[in-house]
Each structure stands twice: as C-alpha cells, then as structure tokens.
PDB file of C-alpha atoms in Angstrom:
ATOM      1  CA  UNK A   1     -63.977   6.203  14.769  1.00 56.00           C
ATOM      2  CA  UNK A   2     -60.293   5.351  14.347  1.00 79.00           C
ATOM      3  CA  UNK A   3     -59.331   8.542  16.192  1.00 88.00           C
ATOM      4  CA  UNK A   4     -61.659   7.616  19.056  1.00 86.00           C
ATOM      5  CA  UNK A   5     -60.348   4.046  19.065  1.00 87.00           C
ATOM      6  CA  UNK A   6     -56.764   5.298  19.221  1.00 91.00           C
ATOM      7  CA  UNK A   7     -57.648   7.736  21.992  1.00 89.00           C
ATOM      8  CA  UNK A   8     -59.376   4.978  23.943  1.00 88.00           C
ATOM      9  CA  UNK A   9     -56.430   2.599  23.506  1.00 91.00           C
ATOM     10  CA  UNK A  10     -53.969   5.251  24.707  1.00 92.00           C
ATOM     11  CA  UNK A  11     -56.171   6.111  27.677  1.00 90.00           C
ATOM     12  CA  UNK A  12     -56.485   2.447  28.659  1.00 90.00           C
ATOM     13  CA  UNK A  13     -52.724   1.999  28.276  1.00 93.00           C
ATOM     14  CA  UNK A  14     -52.260   4.908  30.697  1.00 91.00           C
ATOM     15  CA  UNK A  15     -54.787   3.394  33.118  1.00 89.00           C
ATOM     16  CA  UNK A  16     -53.128  -0.023  32.929  1.00 91.00           C
ATOM     17  CA  UNK A  17     -49.693   1.491  33.527  1.00 92.00           C
ATOM     18  CA  UNK A  18     -50.890   3.314  36.621  1.00 89.00           C
ATOM     19  CA  UNK A  19     -52.878   0.295  37.874  1.00 87.00           C
ATOM     20  CA  UNK A  20     -49.775  -1.871  37.579  1.00 90.00           C
ATOM     21  CA  UNK A  21     -47.839   0.700  39.603  1.00 90.00           C
ATOM     22  CA  UNK A  22     -50.729   0.656  42.105  1.00 86.00           C
ATOM     23  CA  UNK A  23     -50.619  -3.136  42.225  1.00 85.00           C
ATOM     24  CA  UNK A  24     -46.837  -3.585  42.413  1.00 89.00           C
ATOM     25  CA  UNK A  25     -45.830  -0.601  44.552  1.00 91.00           C
ATOM     26  CA  UNK A  26     -48.275  -0.166  47.442  1.00 89.00           C
ATOM     27  CA  UNK A  27     -46.049   2.547  48.898  1.00 92.00           C
ATOM     28  CA  UNK A  28     -46.857   4.704  45.849  1.00 88.00           C
ATOM     29  CA  UNK A  29     -50.625   4.540  46.359  1.00 88.00           C
ATOM     30  CA  UNK A  30     -51.100   8.244  46.795  1.00 90.00           C
ATOM     31  CA  UNK A  31     -54.250  10.337  46.533  1.00 90.00           C
ATOM     32  CA  UNK A  32     -52.720  11.878  43.413  1.00 91.00           C
ATOM     33  CA  UNK A  33     -52.329   8.477  41.740  1.00 87.00           C
ATOM     34  CA  UNK A  34     -55.896   7.587  42.694  1.00 86.00           C
ATOM     35  CA  UNK A  35     -57.085  10.877  41.148  1.00 88.00           C
ATOM     36  CA  UNK A  36     -55.088  10.342  37.925  1.00 87.00           C
ATOM     37  CA  UNK A  37     -56.676   6.899  37.517  1.00 83.00           C
ATOM     38  CA  UNK A  38     -60.168   8.220  38.288  1.00 84.00           C
ATOM     39  CA  UNK A  39     -59.768  11.050  35.769  1.00 88.00           C
ATOM     40  CA  UNK A  40     -58.631   8.630  33.082  1.00 86.00           C
ATOM     41  CA  UNK A  41     -61.609   6.370  33.792  1.00 83.00           C
ATOM     42  CA  UNK A  42     -63.949   9.337  33.366  1.00 86.00           C
ATOM     43  CA  UNK A  43     -62.256  10.076  30.053  1.00 87.00           C
ATOM     44  CA  UNK A  44     -62.951   6.485  28.946  1.00 85.00           C
ATOM     45  CA  UNK A  45     -66.605   6.862  29.940  1.00 84.00           C
ATOM     46  CA  UNK A  46     -66.899  10.082  27.931  1.00 86.00           C
ATOM     47  CA  UNK A  47     -65.285   8.503  24.867  1.00 85.00           C
ATOM     48  CA  UNK A  48     -67.589   5.487  25.056  1.00 82.00           C
ATOM     49  CA  UNK A  49     -70.643   7.737  25.412  1.00 85.00           C
ATOM     50  CA  UNK A  50     -69.583   9.686  22.333  1.00 86.00           C
ATOM     51  CA  UNK A  51     -68.693   6.538  20.342  1.00 84.00           C
ATOM     52  CA  UNK A  52     -70.643   3.589  21.753  1.00 83.00           C
ATOM     53  CA  UNK A  53     -69.731   1.477  18.710  1.00 85.00           C
ATOM     54  CA  UNK A  54     -66.264   1.140  20.240  1.00 83.00           C
ATOM     55  CA  UNK A  55     -67.744  -1.303  22.736  1.00 81.00           C
ATOM     56  CA  UNK A  56     -67.805  -3.819  19.870  1.00 81.00           C
ATOM     57  CA  UNK A  57     -64.002  -3.634  19.829  1.00 81.00           C
ATOM     58  CA  UNK A  58     -63.513  -3.503  23.592  1.00 78.00           C
ATOM     59  CA  UNK A  59     -61.646  -6.764  24.027  1.00 79.00           C
ATOM     60  CA  UNK A  60     -59.157  -5.992  21.256  1.00 84.00           C
ATOM     61  CA  UNK A  61     -58.609  -2.451  22.507  1.00 86.00           C
ATOM     62  CA  UNK A  62     -57.965  -3.695  26.054  1.00 85.00           C
ATOM     63  CA  UNK A  63     -55.456  -6.308  24.873  1.00 87.00           C
ATOM     64  CA  UNK A  64     -53.608  -3.756  22.740  1.00 91.00           C
ATOM     65  CA  UNK A  65     -53.579  -1.237  25.577  1.00 92.00           C
ATOM     66  CA  UNK A  66     -52.285  -3.727  28.130  1.00 93.00           C
ATOM     67  CA  UNK A  67     -49.491  -4.795  25.771  1.00 94.00           C
ATOM     68  CA  UNK A  68     -48.573  -1.134  25.323  1.00 95.00           C
ATOM     69  CA  UNK A  69     -48.654  -0.517  29.092  1.00 95.00           C
ATOM     70  CA  UNK A  70     -46.282  -3.339  30.046  1.00 96.00           C
ATOM     71  CA  UNK A  71     -42.974  -1.727  28.976  1.00 97.00           C
ATOM     72  CA  UNK A  72     -44.015   1.627  30.427  1.00 96.00           C
ATOM     73  CA  UNK A  73     -45.002   0.062  33.742  1.00 95.00           C
ATOM     74  CA  UNK A  74     -41.819  -2.016  33.759  1.00 96.00           C
ATOM     75  CA  UNK A  75     -39.741   1.131  33.482  1.00 96.00           C
ATOM     76  CA  UNK A  76     -41.779   3.047  36.054  1.00 94.00           C
ATOM     77  CA  UNK A  77     -41.790   0.178  38.565  1.00 95.00           C
ATOM     78  CA  UNK A  78     -38.193  -0.841  37.901  1.00 95.00           C
ATOM     79  CA  UNK A  79     -38.713  -4.522  37.132  1.00 95.00           C
ATOM     80  CA  UNK A  80     -38.389  -6.532  33.906  1.00 96.00           C
ATOM     81  CA  UNK A  81     -41.495  -6.836  31.713  1.00 95.00           C
ATOM     82  CA  UNK A  82     -41.281 -10.608  32.170  1.00 95.00           C
ATOM     83  CA  UNK A  83     -41.946 -10.143  35.900  1.00 93.00           C
ATOM     84  CA  UNK A  84     -45.246  -8.352  35.284  1.00 92.00           C
ATOM     85  CA  UNK A  85     -48.503 -10.291  34.889  1.00 87.00           C
ATOM     86  CA  UNK A  86     -49.142 -11.461  31.325  1.00 85.00           C
ATOM     87  CA  UNK A  87     -52.743 -10.311  31.648  1.00 80.00           C
ATOM     88  CA  UNK A  88     -54.023  -7.481  33.779  1.00 75.00           C
ATOM     89  CA  UNK A  89     -54.582  -8.707  37.362  1.00 68.00           C
ATOM     90  CA  UNK A  90     -56.779  -5.756  38.189  1.00 62.00           C
ATOM     91  CA  UNK A  91     -60.438  -5.005  37.691  1.00 59.00           C
ATOM     92  CA  UNK A  92     -60.274  -1.973  35.401  1.00 60.00           C
ATOM     93  CA  UNK A  93     -63.698  -0.608  36.320  1.00 53.00           C
ATOM     94  CA  UNK A  94     -64.331  -2.119  39.741  1.00 50.00           C
ATOM     95  CA  UNK A  95     -62.369   0.191  41.957  1.00 46.00           C
ATOM     96  CA  UNK A  96     -58.880  -0.122  43.328  1.00 42.00           C
ATOM     97  CA  UNK A  97     -59.095  -3.805  44.143  1.00 49.00           C
ATOM     98  CA  UNK A  98     -57.643  -6.758  42.298  1.00 52.00           C
ATOM     99  CA  UNK A  99     -60.087  -9.034  40.534  1.00 58.00           C
ATOM    100  CA  UNK A 100     -59.328 -11.627  43.222  1.00 63.00           C
ATOM    101  CA  UNK A 101     -60.143  -9.164  46.031  1.00 60.00           C
ATOM    102  CA  UNK A 102     -63.368  -8.206  44.256  1.00 59.00           C
ATOM    103  CA  UNK A 103     -64.463 -11.860  43.954  1.00 70.00           C
ATOM    104  CA  UNK A 104     -63.690 -12.425  47.628  1.00 71.00           C
ATOM    105  CA  UNK A 105     -65.701  -9.343  48.614  1.00 64.00           C
ATOM    106  CA  UNK A 106     -68.629 -10.482  46.480  1.00 69.00           C
ATOM    107  CA  UNK A 107     -68.471 -13.980  48.005  1.00 75.00           C
ATOM    108  CA  UNK A 108     -68.755 -12.410  51.464  1.00 68.00           C
ATOM    109  CA  UNK A 109     -71.513  -9.966  50.476  1.00 67.00           C
ATOM    110  CA  UNK A 110     -69.213  -6.931  50.604  1.00 54.00           C
ATOM    111  CA  UNK A 111     -69.384  -5.958  46.919  1.00 50.00           C
TER     112      UNK A 111
END
C-alpha cells in the first residue's frame, strides 16, 4: 500500500501543480494542459480502484500533495510560494472550475 500511497501523492501533487497554473495563468489554459490534467485524474481513479483502502487516507494524502505542489507551481508560474493560496482553491474532481464557481453554478441549477 505504501507504494500506491506514494504514487497517489505524487499524482495529486502533479494535478495540483497544473491546476494552480490553470488557476493563476489563464493564458496557459491550453488543450494540452487540459489533457494532462484529465490523464492524471484517470490515473488517480485507477489507483483508487486498485487500492480502495487509500480512501481512508485521502485527506492526509491531499494535504501532503498540495504542500509538495506549491514550490513547483511557484516556479512554473513565476511567483513566490507565499502568493499562492494556502489551501487549494480548485475543485480537484469537479472539472476545471474553482470551488467558488462550482458553488455558484449549483446555486443557479447549472451543476
């Protein structure tokens, strides 16, 4: 399980890095970036299907992955880590919308 947990953490860190780029640099929202994120999400789904017990550690894995993603995203975006959100502002599984956009859509029946 530790290998699967490590794989999942690394995959989430990659997703978080790319989602932060998506969030902070709208001009870099390319079809290729969208595809990279979608592929990584599928990889997470496969890992969780193979090792469903990892769901019990989901919160810890996500926190570790986000912490790992911050310096990478900072470098890729070109801003200090301190200027990035302390917690992920994006809905990891809900599409390419921020959590705030998702709530607004749901409030207006557009979910």
